Coordinates of N, CA and C in Angstrom, one line a residue:
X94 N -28.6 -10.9 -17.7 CA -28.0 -12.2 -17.9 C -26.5 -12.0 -17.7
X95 N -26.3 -13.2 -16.7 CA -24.3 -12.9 -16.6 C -23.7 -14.0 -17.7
X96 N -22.4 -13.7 -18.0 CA -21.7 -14.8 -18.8 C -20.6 -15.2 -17.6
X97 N -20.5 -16.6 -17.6 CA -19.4 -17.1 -16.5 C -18.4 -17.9 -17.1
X98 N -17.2 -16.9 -17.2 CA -16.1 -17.5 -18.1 C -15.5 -18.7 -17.3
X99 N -14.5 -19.2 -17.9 CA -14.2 -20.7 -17.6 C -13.4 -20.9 -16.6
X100 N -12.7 -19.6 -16.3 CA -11.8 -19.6 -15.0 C -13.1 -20.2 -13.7
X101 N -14.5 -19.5 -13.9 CA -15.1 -20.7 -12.5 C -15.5 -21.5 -12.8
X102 N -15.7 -21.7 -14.4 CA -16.8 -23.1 -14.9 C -15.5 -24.3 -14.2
X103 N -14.5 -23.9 -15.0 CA -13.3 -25.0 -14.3 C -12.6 -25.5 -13.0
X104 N -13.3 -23.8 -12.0 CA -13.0 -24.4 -10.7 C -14.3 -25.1 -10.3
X105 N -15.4 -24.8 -11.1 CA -16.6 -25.6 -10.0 C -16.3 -26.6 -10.5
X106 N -16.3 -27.3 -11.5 CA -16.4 -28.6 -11.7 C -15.4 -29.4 -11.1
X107 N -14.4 -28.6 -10.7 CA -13.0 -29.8 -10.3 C -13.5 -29.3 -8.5
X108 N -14.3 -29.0 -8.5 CA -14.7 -28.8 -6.6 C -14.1 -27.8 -6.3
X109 N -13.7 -26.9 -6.8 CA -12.8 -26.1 -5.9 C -13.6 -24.7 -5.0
X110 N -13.7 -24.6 -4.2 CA -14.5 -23.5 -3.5 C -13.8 -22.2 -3.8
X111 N -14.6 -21.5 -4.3 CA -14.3 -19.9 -4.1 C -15.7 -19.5 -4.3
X112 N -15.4 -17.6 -4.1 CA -16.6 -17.1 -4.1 C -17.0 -17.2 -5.2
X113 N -17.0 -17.1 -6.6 CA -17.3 -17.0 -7.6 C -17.7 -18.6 -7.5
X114 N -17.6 -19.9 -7.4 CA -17.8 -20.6 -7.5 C -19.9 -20.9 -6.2
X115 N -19.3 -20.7 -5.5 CA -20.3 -20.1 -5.0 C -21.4 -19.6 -5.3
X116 N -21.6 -18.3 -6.1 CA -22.1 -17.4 -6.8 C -22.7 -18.4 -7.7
X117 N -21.5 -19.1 -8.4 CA -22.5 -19.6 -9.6 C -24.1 -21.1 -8.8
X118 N -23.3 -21.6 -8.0 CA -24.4 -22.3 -7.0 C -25.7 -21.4 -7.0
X119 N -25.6 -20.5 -6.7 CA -26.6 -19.3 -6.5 C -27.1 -19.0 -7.5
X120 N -26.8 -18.8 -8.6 CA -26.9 -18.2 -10.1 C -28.0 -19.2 -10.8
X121 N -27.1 -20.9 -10.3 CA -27.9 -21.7 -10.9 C -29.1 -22.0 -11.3
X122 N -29.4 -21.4 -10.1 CA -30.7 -21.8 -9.3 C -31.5 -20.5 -9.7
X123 N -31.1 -19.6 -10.0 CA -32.6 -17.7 -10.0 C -31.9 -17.7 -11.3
X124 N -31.1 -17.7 -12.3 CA -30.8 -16.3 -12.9 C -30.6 -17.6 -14.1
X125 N -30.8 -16.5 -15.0 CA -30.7 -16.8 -16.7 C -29.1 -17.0 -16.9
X126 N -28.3 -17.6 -17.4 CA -26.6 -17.5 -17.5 C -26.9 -17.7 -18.7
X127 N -25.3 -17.0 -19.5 CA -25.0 -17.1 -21.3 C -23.5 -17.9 -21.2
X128 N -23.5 -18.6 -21.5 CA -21.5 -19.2 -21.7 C -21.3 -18.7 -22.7
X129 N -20.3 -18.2 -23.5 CA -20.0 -18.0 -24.8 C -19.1 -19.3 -25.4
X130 N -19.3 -19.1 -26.7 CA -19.1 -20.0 -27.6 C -17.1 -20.5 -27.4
X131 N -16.2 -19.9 -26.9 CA -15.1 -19.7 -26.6 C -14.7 -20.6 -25.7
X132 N -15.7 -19.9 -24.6 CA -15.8 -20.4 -23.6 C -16.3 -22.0 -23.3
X133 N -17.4 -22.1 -24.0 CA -17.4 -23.8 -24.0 C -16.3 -24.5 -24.4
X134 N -15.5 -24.2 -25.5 CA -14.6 -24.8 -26.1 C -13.6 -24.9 -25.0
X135 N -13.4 -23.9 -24.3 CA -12.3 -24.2 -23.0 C -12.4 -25.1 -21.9
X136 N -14.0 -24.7 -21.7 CA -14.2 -25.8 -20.9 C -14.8 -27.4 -20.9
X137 N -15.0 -27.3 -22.4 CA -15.3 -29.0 -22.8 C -13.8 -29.4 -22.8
X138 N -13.2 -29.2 -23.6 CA -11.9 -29.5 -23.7 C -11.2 -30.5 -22.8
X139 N -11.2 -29.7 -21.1 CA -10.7 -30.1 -20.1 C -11.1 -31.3 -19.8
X140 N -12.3 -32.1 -19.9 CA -12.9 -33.2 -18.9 C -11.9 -34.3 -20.1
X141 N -11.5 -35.1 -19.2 CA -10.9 -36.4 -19.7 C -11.7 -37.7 -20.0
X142 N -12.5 -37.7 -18.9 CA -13.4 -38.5 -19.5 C -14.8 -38.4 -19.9
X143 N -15.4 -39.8 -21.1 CA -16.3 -39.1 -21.7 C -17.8 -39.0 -20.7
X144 N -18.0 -39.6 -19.9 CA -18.9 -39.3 -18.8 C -19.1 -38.4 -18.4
X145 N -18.1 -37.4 -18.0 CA -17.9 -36.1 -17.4 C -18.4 -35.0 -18.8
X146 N -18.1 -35.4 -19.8 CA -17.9 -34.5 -20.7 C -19.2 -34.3 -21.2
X147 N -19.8 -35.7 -21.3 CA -21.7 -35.4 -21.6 C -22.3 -34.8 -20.4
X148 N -21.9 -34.9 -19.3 CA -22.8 -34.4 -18.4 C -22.9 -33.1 -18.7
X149 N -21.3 -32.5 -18.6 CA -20.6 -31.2 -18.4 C -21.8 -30.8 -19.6
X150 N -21.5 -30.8 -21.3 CA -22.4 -30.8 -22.1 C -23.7 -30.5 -21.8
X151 N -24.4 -31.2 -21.4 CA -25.8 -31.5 -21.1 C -26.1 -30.1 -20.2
X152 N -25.8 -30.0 -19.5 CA -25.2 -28.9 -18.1 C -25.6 -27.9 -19.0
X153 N -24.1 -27.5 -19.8 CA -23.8 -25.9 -20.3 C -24.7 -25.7 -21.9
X154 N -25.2 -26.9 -22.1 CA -26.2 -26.6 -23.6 C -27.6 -26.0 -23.0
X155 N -28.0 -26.1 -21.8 CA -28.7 -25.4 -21.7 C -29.1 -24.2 -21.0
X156 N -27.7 -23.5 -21.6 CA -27.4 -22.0 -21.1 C -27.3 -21.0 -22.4
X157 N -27.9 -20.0 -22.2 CA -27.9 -19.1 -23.8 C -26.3 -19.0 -24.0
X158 N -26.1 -19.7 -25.7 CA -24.9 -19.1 -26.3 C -24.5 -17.8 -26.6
X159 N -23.1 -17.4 -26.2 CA -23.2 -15.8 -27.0 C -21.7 -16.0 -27.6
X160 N -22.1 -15.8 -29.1 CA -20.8 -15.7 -29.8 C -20.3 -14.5 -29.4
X161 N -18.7 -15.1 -29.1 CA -17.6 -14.2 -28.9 C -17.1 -13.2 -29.7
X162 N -16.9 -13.2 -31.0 CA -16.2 -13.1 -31.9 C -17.2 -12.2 -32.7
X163 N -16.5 -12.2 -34.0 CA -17.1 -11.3 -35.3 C -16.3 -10.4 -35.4
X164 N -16.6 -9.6 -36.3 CA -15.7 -8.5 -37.0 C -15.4 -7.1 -36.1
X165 N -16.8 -6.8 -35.6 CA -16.8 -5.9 -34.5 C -16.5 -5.6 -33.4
X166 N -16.9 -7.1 -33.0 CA -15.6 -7.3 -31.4 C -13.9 -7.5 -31.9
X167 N -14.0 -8.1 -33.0 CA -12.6 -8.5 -32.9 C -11.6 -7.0 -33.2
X168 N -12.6 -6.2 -33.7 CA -11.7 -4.7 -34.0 C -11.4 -3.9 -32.7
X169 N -12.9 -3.8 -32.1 CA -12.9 -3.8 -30.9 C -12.2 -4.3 -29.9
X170 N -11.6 -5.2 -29.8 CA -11.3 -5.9 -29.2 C -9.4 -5.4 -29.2
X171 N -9.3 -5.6 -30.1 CA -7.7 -4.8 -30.9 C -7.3 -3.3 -30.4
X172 N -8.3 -2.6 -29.9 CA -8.3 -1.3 -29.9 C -8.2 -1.4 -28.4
X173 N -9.5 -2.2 -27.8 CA -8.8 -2.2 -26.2 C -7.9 -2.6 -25.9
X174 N -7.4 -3.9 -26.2 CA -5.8 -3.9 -26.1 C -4.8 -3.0 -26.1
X175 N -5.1 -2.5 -27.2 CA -4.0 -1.1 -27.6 C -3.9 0.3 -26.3
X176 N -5.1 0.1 -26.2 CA -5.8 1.6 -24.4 C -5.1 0.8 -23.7
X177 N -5.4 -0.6 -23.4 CA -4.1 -1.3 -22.2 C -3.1 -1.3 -22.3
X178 N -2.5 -1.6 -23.6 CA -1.4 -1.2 -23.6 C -0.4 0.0 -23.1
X179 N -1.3 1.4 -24.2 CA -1.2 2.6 -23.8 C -1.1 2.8 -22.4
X180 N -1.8 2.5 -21.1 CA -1.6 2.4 -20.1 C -0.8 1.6 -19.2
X181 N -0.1 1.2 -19.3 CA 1.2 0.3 -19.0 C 0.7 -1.3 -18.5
X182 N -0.7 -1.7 -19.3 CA -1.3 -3.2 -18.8 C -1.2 -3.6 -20.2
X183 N -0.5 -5.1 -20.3 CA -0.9 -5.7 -21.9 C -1.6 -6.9 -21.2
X184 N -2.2 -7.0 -21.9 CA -3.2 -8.1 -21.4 C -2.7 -9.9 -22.3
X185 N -2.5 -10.7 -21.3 CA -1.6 -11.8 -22.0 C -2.3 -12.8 -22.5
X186 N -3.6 -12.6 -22.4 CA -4.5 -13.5 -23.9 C -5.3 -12.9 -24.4
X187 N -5.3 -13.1 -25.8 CA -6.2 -12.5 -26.8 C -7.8 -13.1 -26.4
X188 N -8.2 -14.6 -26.1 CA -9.2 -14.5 -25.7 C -9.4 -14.1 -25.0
X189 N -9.3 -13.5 -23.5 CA -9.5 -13.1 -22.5 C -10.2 -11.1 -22.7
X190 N -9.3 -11.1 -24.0 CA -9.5 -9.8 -24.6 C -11.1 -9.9 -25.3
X191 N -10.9 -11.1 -26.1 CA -12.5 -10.9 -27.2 C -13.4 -11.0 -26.0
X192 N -13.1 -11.9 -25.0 CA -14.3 -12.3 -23.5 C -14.6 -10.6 -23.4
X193 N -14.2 -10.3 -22.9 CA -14.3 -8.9 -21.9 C -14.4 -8.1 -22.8
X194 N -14.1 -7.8 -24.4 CA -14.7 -7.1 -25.2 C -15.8 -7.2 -25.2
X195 N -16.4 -8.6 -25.8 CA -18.0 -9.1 -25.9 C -19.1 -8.4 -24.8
X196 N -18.5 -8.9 -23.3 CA -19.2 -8.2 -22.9 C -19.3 -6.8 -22.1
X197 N -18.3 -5.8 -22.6 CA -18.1 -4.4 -22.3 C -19.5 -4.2 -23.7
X198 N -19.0 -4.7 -24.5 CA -19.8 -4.0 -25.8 C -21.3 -4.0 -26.0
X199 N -21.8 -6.0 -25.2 CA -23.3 -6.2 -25.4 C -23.8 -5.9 -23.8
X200 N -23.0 -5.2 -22.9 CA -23.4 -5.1 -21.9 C -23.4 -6.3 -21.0
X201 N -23.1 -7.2 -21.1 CA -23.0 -8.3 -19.9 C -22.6 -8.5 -19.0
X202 N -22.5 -8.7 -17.8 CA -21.9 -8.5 -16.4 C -20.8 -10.3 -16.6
X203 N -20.0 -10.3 -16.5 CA -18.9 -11.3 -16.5 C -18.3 -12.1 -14.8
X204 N -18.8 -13.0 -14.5 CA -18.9 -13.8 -13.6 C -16.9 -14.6 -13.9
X205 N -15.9 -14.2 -13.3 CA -14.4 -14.7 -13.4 C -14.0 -14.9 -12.5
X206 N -12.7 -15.4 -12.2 CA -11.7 -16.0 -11.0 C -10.3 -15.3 -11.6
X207 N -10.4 -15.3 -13.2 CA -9.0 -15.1 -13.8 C -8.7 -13.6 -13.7
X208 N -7.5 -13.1 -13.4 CA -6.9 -12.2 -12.9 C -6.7 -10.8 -14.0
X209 N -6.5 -11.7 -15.5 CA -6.3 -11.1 -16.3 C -7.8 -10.3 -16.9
X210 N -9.0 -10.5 -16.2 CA -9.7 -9.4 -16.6 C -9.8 -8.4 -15.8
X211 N -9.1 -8.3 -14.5 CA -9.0 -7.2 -13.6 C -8.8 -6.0 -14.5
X212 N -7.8 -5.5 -15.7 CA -7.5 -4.2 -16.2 C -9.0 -3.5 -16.9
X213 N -10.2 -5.1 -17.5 CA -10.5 -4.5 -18.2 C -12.1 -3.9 -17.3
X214 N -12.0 -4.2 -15.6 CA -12.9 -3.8 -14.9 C -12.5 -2.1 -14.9
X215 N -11.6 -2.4 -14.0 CA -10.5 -0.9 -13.8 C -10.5 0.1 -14.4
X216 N -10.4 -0.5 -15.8 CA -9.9 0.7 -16.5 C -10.9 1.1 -18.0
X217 N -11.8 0.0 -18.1 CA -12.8 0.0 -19.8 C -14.0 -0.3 -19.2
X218 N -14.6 -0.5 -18.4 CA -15.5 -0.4 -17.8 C -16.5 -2.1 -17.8
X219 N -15.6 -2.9 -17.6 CA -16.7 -4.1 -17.5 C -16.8 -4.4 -16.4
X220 N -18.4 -4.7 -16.1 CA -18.8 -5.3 -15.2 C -19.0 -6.4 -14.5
X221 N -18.6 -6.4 -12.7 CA -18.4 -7.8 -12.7 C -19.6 -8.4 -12.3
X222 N -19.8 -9.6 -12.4 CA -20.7 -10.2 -12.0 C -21.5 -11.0 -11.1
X223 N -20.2 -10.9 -10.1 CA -20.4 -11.3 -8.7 C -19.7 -10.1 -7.3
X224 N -19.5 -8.7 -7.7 CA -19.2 -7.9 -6.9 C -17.8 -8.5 -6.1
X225 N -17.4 -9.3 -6.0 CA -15.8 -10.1 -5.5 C -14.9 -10.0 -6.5
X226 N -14.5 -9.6 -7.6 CA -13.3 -10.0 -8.6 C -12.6 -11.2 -8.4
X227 N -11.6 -11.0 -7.9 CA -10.3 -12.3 -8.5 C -10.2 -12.7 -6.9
X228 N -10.1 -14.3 -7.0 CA -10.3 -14.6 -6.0 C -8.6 -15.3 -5.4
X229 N -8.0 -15.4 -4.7 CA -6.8 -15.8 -4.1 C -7.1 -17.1 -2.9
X230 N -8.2 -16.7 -2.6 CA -7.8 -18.6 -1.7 C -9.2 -19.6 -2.0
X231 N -8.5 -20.5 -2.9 CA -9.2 -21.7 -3.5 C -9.2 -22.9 -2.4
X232 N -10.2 -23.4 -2.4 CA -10.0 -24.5 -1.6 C -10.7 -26.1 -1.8
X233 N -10.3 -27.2 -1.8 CA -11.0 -28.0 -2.3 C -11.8 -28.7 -1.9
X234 N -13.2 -28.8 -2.4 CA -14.6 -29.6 -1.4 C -14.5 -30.7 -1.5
X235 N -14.1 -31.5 -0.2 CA -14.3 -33.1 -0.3 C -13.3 -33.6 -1.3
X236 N -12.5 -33.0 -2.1 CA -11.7 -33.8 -3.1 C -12.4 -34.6 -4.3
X237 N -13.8 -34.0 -4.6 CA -14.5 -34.8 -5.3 C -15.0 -33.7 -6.4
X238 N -15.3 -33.4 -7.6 CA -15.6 -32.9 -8.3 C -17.4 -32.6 -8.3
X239 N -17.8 -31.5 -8.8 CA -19.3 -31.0 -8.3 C -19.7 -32.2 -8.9
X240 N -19.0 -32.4 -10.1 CA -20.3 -33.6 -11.0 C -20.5 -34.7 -10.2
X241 N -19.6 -35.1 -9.6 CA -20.2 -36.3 -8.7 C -20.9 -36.2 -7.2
X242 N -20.5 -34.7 -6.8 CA -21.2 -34.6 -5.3 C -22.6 -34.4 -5.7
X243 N -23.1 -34.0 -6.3 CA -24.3 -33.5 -6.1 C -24.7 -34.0 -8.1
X244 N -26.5 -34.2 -7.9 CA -26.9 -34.4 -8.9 C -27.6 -33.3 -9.8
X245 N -27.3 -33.4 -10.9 CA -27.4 -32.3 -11.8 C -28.8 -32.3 -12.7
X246 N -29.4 -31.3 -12.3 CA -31.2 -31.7 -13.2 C -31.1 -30.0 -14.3
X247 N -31.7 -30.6 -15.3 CA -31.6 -29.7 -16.5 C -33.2 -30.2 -16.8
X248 N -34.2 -28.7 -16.9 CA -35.3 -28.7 -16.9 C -36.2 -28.2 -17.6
X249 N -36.8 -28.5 -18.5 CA -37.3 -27.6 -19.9 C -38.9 -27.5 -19.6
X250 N -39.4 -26.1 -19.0 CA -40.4 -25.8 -18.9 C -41.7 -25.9 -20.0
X251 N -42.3 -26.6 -19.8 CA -42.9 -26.9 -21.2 C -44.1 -26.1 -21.4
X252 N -44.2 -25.0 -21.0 CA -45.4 -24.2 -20.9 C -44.8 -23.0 -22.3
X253 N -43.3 -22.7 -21.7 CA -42.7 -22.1 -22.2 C -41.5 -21.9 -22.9
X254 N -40.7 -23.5 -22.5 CA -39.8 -23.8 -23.3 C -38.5 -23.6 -22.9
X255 N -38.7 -22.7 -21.4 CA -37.0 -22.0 -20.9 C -36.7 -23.1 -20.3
X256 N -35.1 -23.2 -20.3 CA -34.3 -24.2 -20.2 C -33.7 -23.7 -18.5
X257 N -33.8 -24.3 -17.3 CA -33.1 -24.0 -16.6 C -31.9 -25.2 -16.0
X258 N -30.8 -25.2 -15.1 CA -30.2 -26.2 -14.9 C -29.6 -25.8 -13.6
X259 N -29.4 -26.8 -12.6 CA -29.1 -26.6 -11.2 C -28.9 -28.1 -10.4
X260 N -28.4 -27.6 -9.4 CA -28.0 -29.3 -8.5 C -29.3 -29.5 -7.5
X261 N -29.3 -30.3 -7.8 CA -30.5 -31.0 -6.5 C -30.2 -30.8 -5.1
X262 N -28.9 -30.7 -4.9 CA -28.6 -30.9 -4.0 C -28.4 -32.2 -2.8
X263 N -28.8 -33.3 -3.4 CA -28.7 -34.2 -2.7 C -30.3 -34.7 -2.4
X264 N -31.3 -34.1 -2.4 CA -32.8 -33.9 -2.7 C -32.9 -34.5 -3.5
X265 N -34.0 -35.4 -3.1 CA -35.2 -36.0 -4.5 C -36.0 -35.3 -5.1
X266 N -36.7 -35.7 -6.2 CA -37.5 -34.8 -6.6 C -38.7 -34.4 -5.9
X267 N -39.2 -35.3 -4.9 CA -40.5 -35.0 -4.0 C -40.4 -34.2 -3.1
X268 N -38.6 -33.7 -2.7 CA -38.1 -32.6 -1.7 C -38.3 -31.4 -2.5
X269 N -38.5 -31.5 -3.4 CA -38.8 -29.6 -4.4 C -37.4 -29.6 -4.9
X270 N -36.7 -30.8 -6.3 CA -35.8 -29.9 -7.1 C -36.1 -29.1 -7.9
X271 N -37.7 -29.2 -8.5 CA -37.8 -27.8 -9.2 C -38.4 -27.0 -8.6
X272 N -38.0 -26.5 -7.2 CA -38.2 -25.2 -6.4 C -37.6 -25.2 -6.7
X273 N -36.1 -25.7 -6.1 CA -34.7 -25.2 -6.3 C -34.5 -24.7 -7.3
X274 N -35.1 -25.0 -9.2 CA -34.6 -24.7 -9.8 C -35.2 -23.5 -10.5
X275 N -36.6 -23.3 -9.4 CA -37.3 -22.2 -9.5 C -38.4 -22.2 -11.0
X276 N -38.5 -23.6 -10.8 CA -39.6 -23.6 -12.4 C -40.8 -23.9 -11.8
X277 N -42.0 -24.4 -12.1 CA -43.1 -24.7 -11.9 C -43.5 -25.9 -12.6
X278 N -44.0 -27.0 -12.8 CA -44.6 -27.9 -13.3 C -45.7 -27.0 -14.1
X279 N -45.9 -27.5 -15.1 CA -46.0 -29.2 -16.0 C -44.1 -29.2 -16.9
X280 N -43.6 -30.1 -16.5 CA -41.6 -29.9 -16.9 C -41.4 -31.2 -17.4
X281 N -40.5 -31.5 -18.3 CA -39.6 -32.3 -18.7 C -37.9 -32.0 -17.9
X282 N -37.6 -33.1 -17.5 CA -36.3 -33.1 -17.0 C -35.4 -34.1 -17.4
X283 N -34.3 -33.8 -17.2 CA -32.8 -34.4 -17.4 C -31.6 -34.8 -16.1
X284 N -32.6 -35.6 -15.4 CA -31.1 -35.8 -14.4 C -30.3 -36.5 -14.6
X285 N -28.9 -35.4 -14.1 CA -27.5 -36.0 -15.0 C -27.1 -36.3 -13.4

């Protein structure tokens, strides 16, 4: 399972193409994702309006939560700092520190754009989660945000209960969005 911090949740949604944004297109669609609890907050935050904000919601609630925090990352978390330090890197947010402790510690591969986890690939051993790191040329699709290009289906397997979520792509449902989204009927769905 990857966690995809907010540096791409924030470029996908505002359209911006990179690879990591990309990746998560891809991700959507095959792979299990975890947002952390941090991380939602960063990225609810941003939408201005409340339309956006329920979709966005609807979207990322049905991706496994992983608390950031606690006593053990946060110690943890203090100590890497301190090795970066020691090494001539300070790292200039504390969350970016609990992110990338969380998952050096529970093992999770970390899907980013933001620059400031580069030390903690390098040098403490986290993994990335799209093999590209930090990306430098962003570019904007159509000037339109994903939520409105494309339609957003959130699909609850009812055999089993796993939650998957993905874009249609512009497809109806009788073109195979739940191929796309890699489930099988008998499903309940949510197009946003």
């Amino acid at each position: 399972m990857i966690l995809v911090d907010s540096s791409v949740w924030i470029d996908y949604f505002r359209g911006v193409a990179t690879p990591q944004t990309d990746r998560l297109d891809q991700l959507l669609a095959t792979e299990p994702l975890a947002i952390g609890d941090l991380i939602l907050t960063e990225v609810l935050q941003g939408f201005t309006r409340q339309a956006d904000f329920d979709r966005a919601l609807a979207l990322l609630g049905g991706l496994t939560l992983v608390e950031i925090g606690g006593r053990e990352v946060a110690v943890q978390a203090a100590v890497n700092f301190r090795r970066l330090r020691a090494l001539g890197v300070t790292p200039r947010k504390t969350i970016d520190t609990l992110i990338a402790t969380r998952c050096i510690e529970s093992g999770y591969p970390l899907l980013f754009s933001d620059r400031d986890f580069e030390p903690f690939v390098g040098r403490l051993g986290l993994v990335l989660g799209d093999g590209v790191g930090r990306c430098l040329n962003k570019r904007r699709v159509g000037g339109l945000n994903r939520l409105s290009q494309r339609r957003w289906m959130v699909a609850v397997e009812t055999r089993t209960g796993s939650v998957r979520a993905g874009r249609t792509g512009g497809r109806s449902e009788k073109d195979g969005c739940f191929r796309i989204l890699g489930l099988d009927p008998p499903l309940r769905k949510l197009v946003l």
